[in-house]
Coordinates of C-alpha atoms in Angstrom, one line a residue:
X51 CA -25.0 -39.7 2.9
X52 CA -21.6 -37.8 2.6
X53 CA -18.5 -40.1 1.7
X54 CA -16.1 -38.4 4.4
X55 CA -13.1 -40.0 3.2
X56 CA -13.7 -38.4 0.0
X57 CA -14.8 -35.4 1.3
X58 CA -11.6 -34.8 3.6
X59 CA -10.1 -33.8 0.3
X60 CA -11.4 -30.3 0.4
X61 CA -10.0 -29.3 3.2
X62 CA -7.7 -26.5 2.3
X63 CA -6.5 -23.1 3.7
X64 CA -8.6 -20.5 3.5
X65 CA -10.6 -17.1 4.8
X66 CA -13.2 -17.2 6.8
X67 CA -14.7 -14.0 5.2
X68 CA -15.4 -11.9 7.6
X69 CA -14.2 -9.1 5.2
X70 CA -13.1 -9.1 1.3
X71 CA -10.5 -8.4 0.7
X72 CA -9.1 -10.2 4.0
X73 CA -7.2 -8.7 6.8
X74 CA -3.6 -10.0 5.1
X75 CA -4.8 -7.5 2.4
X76 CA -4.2 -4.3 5.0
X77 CA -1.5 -1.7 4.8
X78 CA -0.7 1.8 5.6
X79 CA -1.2 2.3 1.8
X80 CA -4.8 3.3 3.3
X81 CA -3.6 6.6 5.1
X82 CA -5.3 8.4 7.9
X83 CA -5.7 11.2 6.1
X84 CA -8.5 8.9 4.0
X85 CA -9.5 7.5 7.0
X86 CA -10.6 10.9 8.8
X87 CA -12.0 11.7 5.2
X88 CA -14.1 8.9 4.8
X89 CA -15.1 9.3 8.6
X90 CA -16.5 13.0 7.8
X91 CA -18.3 12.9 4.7
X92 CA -20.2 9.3 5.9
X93 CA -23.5 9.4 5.8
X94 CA -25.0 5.8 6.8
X95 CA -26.6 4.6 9.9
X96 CA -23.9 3.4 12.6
X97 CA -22.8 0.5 13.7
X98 CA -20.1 0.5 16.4
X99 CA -17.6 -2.5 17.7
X100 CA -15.5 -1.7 21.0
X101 CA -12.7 -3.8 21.8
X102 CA -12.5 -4.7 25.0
X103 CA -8.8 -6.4 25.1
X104 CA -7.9 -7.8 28.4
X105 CA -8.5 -12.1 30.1
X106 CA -7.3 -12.8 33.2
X107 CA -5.6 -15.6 31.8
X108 CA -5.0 -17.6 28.5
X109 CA -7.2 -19.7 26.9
X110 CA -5.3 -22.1 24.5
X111 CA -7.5 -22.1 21.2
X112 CA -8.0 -18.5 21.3
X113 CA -7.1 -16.6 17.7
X114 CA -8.4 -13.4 19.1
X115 CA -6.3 -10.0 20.0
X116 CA -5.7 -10.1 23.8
X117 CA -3.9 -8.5 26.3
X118 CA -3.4 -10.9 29.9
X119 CA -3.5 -9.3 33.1
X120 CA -4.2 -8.9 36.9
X121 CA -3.2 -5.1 36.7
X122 CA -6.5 -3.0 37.4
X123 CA -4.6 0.1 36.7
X124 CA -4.4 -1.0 33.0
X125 CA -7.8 -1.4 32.9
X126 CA -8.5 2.0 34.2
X127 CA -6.0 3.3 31.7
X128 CA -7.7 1.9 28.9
X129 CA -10.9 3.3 29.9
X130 CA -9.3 7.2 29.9
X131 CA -7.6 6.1 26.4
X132 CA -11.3 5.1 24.9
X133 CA -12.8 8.1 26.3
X134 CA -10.4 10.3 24.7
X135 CA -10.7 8.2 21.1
X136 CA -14.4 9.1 22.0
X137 CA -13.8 12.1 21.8
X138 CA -11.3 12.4 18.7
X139 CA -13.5 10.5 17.1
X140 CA -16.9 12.3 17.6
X141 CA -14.9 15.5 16.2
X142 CA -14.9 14.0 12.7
X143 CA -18.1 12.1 12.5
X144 CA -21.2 13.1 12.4
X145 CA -23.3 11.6 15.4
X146 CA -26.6 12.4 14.7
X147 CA -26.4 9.5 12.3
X148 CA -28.7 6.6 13.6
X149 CA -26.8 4.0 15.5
X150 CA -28.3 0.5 14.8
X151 CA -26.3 -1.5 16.2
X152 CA -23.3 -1.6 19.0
X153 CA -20.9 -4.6 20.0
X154 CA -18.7 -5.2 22.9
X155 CA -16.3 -8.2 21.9
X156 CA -12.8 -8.7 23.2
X157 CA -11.2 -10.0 25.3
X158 CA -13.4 -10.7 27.8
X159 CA -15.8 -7.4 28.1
X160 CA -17.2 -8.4 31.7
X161 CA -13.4 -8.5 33.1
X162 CA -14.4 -5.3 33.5
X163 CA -16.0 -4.4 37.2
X164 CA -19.7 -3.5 36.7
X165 CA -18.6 0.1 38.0
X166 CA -16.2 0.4 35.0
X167 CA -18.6 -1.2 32.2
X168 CA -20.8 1.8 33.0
X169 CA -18.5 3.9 32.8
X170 CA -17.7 3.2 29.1
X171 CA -21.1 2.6 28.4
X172 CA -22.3 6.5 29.7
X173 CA -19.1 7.9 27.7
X174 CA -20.3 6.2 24.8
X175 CA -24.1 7.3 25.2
X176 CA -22.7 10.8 26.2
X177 CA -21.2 10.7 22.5
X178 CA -23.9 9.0 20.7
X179 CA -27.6 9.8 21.0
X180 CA -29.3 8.4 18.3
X181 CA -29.2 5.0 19.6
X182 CA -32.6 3.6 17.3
X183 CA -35.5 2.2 18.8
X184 CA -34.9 -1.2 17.5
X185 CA -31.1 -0.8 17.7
X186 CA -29.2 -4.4 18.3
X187 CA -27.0 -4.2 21.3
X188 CA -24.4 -7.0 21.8
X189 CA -21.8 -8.0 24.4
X190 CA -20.0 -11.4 24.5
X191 CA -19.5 -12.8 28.0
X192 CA -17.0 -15.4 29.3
X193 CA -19.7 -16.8 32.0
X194 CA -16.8 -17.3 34.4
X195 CA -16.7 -13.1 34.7
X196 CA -20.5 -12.5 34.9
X197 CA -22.4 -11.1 37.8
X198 CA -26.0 -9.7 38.5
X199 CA -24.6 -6.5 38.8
X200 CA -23.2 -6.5 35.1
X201 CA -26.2 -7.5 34.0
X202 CA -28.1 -4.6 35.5
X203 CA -25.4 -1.9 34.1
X204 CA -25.8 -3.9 30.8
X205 CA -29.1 -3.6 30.6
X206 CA -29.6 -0.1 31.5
X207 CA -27.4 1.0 28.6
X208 CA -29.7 -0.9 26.7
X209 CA -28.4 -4.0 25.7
X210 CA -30.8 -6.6 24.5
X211 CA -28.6 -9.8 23.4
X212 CA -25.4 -11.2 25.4
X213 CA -23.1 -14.0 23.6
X214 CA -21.6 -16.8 26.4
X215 CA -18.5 -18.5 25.5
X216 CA -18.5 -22.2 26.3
X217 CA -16.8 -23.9 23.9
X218 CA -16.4 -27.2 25.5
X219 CA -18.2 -29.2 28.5
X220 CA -16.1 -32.3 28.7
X221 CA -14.0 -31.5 31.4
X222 CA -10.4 -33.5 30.0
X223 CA -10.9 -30.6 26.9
X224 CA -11.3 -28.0 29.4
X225 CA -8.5 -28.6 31.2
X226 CA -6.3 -28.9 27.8
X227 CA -7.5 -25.7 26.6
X228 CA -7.0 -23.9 29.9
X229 CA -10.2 -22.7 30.5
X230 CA -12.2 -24.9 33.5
X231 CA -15.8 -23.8 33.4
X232 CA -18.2 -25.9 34.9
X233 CA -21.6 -26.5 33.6
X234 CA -23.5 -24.7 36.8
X235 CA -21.6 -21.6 36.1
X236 CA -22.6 -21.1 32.6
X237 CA -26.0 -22.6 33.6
X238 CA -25.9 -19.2 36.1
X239 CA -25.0 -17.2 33.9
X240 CA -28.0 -17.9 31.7
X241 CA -30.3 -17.7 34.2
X242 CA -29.3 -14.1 35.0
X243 CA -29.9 -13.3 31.5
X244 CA -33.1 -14.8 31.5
X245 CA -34.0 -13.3 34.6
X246 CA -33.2 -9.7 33.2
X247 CA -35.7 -9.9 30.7
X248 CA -32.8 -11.1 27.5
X249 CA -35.0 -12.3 25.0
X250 CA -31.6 -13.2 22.7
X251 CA -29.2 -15.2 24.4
X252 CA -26.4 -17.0 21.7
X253 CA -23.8 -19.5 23.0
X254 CA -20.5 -20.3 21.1
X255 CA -19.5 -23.8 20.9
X256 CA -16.0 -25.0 19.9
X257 CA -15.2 -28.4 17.5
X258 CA -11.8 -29.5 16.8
X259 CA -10.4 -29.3 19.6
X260 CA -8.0 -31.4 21.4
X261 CA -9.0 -34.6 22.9
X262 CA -12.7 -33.7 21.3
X263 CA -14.6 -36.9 20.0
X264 CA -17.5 -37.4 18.0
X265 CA -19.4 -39.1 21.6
X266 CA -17.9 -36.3 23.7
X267 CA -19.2 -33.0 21.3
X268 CA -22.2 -34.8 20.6
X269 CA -23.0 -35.0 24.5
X270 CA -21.4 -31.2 24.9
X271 CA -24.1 -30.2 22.5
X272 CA -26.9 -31.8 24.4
X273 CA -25.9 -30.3 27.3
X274 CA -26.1 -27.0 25.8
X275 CA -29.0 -27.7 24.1
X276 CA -30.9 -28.1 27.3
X277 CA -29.8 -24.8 28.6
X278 CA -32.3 -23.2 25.6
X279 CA -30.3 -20.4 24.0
X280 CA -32.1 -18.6 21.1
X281 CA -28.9 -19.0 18.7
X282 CA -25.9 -20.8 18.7
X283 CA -22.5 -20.2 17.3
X284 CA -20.6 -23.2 16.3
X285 CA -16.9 -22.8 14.8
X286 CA -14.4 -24.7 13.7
X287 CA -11.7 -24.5 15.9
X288 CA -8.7 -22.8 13.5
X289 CA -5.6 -23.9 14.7
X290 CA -2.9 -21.5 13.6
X291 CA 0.0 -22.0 15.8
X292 CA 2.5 -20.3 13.6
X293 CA 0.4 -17.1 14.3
X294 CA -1.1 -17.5 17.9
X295 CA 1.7 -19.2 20.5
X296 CA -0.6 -21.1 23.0
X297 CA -2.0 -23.3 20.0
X298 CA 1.6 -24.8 20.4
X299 CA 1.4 -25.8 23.8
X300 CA -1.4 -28.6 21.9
X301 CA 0.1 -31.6 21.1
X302 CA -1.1 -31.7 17.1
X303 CA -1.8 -35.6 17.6
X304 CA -4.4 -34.8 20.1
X305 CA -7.0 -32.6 17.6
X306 CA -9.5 -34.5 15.9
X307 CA -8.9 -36.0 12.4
X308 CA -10.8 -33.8 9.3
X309 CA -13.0 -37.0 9.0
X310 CA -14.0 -36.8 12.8
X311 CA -14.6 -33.6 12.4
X312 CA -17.1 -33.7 9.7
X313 CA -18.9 -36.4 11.2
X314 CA -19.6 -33.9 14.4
X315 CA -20.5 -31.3 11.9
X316 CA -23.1 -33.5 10.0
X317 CA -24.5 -34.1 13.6
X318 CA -24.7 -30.9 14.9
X319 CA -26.8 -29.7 11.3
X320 CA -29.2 -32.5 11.9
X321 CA -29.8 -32.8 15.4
X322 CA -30.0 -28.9 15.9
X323 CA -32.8 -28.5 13.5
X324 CA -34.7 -31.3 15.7
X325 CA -34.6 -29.4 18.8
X326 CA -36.0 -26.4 16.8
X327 CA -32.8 -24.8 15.4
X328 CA -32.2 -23.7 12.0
X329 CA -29.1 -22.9 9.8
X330 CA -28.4 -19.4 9.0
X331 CA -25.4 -18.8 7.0
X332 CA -21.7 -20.8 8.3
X333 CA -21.1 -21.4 11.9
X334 CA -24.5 -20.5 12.9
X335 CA -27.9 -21.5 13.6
X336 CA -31.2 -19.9 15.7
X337 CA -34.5 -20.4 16.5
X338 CA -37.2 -20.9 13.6
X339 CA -38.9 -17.4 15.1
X340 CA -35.4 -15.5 14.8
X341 CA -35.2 -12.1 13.0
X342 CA -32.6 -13.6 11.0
X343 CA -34.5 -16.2 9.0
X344 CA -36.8 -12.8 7.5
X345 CA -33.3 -11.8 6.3
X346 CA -32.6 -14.9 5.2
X347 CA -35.9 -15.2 3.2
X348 CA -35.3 -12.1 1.0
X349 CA -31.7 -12.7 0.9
X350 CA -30.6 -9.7 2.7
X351 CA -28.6 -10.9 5.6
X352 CA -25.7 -9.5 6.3
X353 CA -22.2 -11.1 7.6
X354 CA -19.5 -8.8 9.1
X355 CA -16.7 -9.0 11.7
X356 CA -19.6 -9.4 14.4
X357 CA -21.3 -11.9 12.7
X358 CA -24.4 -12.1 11.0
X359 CA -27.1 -9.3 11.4
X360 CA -30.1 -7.8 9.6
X361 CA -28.4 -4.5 10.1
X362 CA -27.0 -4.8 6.9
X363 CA -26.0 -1.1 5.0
X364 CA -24.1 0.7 8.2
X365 CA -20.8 2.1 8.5
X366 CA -18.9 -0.4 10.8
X367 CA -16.8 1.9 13.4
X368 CA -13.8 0.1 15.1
X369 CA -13.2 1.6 18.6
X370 CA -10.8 0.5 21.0
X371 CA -7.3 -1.4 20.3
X372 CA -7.4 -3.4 16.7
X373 CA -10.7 -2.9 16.0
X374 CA -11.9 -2.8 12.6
X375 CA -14.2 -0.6 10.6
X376 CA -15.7 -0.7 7.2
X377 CA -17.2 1.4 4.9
X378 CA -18.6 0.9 1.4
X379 CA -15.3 1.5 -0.5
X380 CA -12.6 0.9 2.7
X381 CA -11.8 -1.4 5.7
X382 CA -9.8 0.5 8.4
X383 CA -8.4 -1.0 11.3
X384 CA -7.0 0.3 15.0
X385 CA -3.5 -0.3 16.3
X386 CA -3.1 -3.9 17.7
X387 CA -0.2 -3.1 19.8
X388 CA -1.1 -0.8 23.5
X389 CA 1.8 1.2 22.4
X390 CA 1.0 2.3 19.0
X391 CA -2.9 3.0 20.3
X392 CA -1.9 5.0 23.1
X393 CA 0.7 7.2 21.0
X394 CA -1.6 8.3 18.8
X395 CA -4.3 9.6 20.8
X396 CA -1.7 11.0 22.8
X397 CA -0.9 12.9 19.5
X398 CA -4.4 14.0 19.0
X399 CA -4.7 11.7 16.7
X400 CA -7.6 8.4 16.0
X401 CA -5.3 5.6 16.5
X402 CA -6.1 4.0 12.8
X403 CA -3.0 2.2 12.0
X404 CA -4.1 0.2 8.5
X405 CA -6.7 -0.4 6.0
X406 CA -7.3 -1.4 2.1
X407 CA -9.6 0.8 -0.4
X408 CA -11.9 -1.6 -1.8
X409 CA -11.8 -0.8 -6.2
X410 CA -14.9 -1.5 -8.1
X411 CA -13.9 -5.2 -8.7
X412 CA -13.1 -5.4 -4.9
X413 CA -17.1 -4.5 -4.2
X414 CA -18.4 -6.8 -6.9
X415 CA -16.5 -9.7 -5.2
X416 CA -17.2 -8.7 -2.1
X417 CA -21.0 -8.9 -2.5
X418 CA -20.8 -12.3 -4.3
X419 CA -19.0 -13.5 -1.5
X420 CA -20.5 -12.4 1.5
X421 CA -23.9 -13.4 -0.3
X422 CA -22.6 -17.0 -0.7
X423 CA -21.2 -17.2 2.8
X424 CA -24.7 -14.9 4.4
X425 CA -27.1 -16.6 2.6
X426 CA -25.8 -19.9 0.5
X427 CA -26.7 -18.4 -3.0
X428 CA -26.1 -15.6 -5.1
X429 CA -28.8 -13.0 -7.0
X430 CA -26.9 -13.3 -10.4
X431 CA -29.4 -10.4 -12.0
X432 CA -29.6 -8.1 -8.9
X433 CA -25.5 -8.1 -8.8
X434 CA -25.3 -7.5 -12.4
X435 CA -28.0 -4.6 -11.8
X436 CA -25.8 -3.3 -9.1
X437 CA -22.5 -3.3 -10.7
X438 CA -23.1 -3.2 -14.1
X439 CA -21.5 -6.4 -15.1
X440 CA -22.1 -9.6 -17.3
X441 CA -21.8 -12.1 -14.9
X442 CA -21.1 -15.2 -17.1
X443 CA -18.7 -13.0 -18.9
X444 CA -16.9 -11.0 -15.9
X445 CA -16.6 -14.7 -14.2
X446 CA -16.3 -17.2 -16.9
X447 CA -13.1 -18.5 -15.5
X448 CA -14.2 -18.9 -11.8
X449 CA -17.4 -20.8 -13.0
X450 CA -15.5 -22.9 -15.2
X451 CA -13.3 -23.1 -11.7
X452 CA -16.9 -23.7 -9.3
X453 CA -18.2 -26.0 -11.6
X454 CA -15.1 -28.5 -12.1
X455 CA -14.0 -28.8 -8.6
X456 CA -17.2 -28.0 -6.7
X457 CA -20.1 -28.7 -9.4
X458 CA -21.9 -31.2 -7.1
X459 CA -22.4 -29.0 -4.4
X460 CA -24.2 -26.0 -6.5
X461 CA -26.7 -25.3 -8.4
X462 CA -25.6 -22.6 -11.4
X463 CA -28.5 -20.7 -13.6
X464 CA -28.2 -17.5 -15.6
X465 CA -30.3 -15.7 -12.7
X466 CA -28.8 -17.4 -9.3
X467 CA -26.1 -19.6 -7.7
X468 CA -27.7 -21.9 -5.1
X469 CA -25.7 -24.2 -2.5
X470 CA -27.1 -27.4 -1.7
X471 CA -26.8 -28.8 2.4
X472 CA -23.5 -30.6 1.8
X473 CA -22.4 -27.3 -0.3
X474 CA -23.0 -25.7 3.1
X475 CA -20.0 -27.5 4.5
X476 CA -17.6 -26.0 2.0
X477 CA -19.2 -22.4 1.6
X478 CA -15.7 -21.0 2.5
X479 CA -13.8 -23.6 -0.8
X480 CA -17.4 -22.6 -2.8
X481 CA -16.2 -18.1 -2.1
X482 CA -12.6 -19.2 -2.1
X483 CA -13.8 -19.3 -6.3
X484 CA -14.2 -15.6 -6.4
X485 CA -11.4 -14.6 -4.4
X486 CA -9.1 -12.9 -6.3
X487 CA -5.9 -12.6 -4.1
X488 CA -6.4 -16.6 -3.3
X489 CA -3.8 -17.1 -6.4
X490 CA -0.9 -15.2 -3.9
X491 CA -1.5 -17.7 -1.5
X492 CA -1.2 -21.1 -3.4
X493 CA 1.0 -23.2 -2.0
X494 CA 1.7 -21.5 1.2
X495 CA -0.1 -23.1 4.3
X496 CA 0.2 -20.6 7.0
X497 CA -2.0 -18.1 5.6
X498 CA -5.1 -19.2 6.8
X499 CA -7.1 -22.2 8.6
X500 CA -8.3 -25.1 7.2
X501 CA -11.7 -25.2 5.8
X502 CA -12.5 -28.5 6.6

């Protein structure tokens, strides 16, 4: 049984790890010169992310790079502008390389008319066609922006798993978050999914947000429960107000205490693996049948800025306004502003703005990272094999680190680092250990969310 009170003391800023090192890391430093070099002499399978930037409207808890409009001509516009980074980019890179995997995130993707959607989606086969047989194709969908008709488009371009956003059923936390989305719409929008022939349907769930309680998530995860996806995503809301200005428009009084928060958390990783659910790295959980728990098994799943895959080992390709890519020595990412993204292809140019080069130390942390947070445990041998490394010696300070302030939660040997259930919870303090640009950030509270 977890002693919350004691265990609210962990909660800390700090990355999620969707990359190492993290986005605060990024400069021009990384030129575009090594960008469009690193672009031509790849030779990895594909994996490609399109950012699809515009809502309608705001939703309050959102942390994610949007643009808000009614304006249909600035959708158009987009479109021409990704066609003709299609292009650019398809100059430099080699696209006979295998594509295993493609993602539409945003934004919301199906603001898009069904007309346009395909649009994007024939530019993009026009450019790539060495789609795999097995090749994992992704879209997230608000369900309040979801017909029939995008899911015929989507599915003739071959996507094979769609991502709803419902964050919240209780309708008081809709309305504070501005985003009203009744339970018959989402349930709609499932069934259209369903009754295309989507065998992977994942919903995303939100906790800690305002006005949530334990009584009111707990029935919000029943309810989606009984709609049956195949995975769910469930994330801890990060409220980051000095970075995102609709968090302030919460009153800070009104989100749920750490303690609260934990409790719901406990819940969900109990009551999820009743109704046939299991745990698969942070935030996430699928069915006991799911292509993820093979990964899982052998240790080789694989977390990046779309989640968690199997398609571990391809070059990430950031399309589209501040996407990002990543390589196996570089992250690279897009403009964020319209501006900047639309004067460089207007220049002739791939509108890469940013990046870091990762050093040898940089890919030896990264992989003992992203294992801990992919797969809750750590191949000492096989990363010393890899990188050529003592790892008691290279790390003797970080262990001493892991072992004083989070000994209870792991299991250390000379061959592996395992993390226990409760461990789970902190996986992001537990990487935080072998993070070395944490020590810049001491102190200062507005770098990242909390963990807890």
């Amino acid at each position: 049984m977890i002693d919350f009170n004691a265990f609210v003391k962990y909660s800390k800023p700090g990355p999620r790890y969707t990359s190492y090192p993290t986005a605060l890391e990024f400069s021009e430093n990384f030129s575009y010169d090594d960008y469009i070099t690193r672009l031509k002499t790849g030779t990895k399978p594909l994996s490609l992310y399109f950012h699809m930037p515009f809502c309608r409207s705001a939703c309050y808890f959102c942390g994610c790079n949007v643009i808000y409009t009614t304006n249909e001509g600035k959708k158009e516009r987009y479109i021409e502008y990704l066609e003709r980074e299609l292009d650019l980019l398809c100059s430099v890179l080699d696209t006979s390389r295998p594509v295993v995997q493609m993602h539409f995130g945003g934004g919301t993707p199906t603001f898009y008319s069904p007309e346009q959607m395909e649009r994007i989606i024939k530019a993009i086969r026009a450019h790539f066609g060495n789609f795999t047989s097995d090749a994992e194709i992704s879209c997230e969908i608000d369900p309040r922006f979801f017909t029939e008709g995008h899911m015929e488009v989507l599915k003739n371009g071959g996507f094979n798993r769609v991502s709803f956003g419902i964050q919240d059923f209780d309708e008081r936390v809709q309305k504070e978050i501005h985003r009203i989305q009744p339970y018959e719409i989402t349930q709609n929008a499932i069934k259209i999914a369903r009754n295309a022939g989507i065998k992977s349907i994942n919903t995303d769930l939100i906790y800690g947000l305002p006005y949530q309680s334990f009584e009111s998530f707990k029935t919000t995860l029943e309810t989606a429960v009984g709609l049956n996806p195949d995975r769910f995503a469930i994330f801890n809301y990060a409220h980051v107000p000095w970075i995102k200005k609709s968090m302030r428009k919460f009153d800070e009084t009104t989100l749920p205490a750490p303690n609260i928060k934990l409790e719901i958390l406990k819940h969900t990783m109990e009551y999820l693996p009743s109704c046939g659910y299991k745990m698969i790295g942070m935030d996430h959980y699928a069915k006991a049948d799911d292509e993820l728990f093979g990964a899982l098994k052998n240790g080789t799943l694989h977390r990046n800025f779309q989640g968690y895959t199997t398609k571990g080992g391809a070059d990430l390709i950031g399309i589209g306004l501040t996407s990002i890519g990543e390589g196996e020595d570089y992250y690279a990412q897009n403009f964020k502003d319209l501006d900047g993204y639309e004067k460089a292809i207007d220049a002739n140019k791939l509108p890469n703005n940013k990046g870091v080069f990762l050093s040898a130390e940089d890919r030896l942390r990264k992989d003992a990272i992203m294992s801990l947070m992919a797969n809750f445990a750590l191949d000492i041998r096989a990363l010393e094999a890899k990188h050529n490394v003592d790892f008691a010696k290279h790390f003797s300070s970080e262990l001493e680190v892991l072992k004083s302030t989070l000994g209870e939660f792991v299991e250390i040997s000379p061959e592996k680092i395992s993390v226990n259930e409760t461990g789970s919870l902190l996986i992001r303090n537990i990487a935080m250990c072998f993070d070395e640009y944490m020590k810049k950030f001491v102190g200062n509270n507005q770098s990242f969310s909390k963990t807890v």
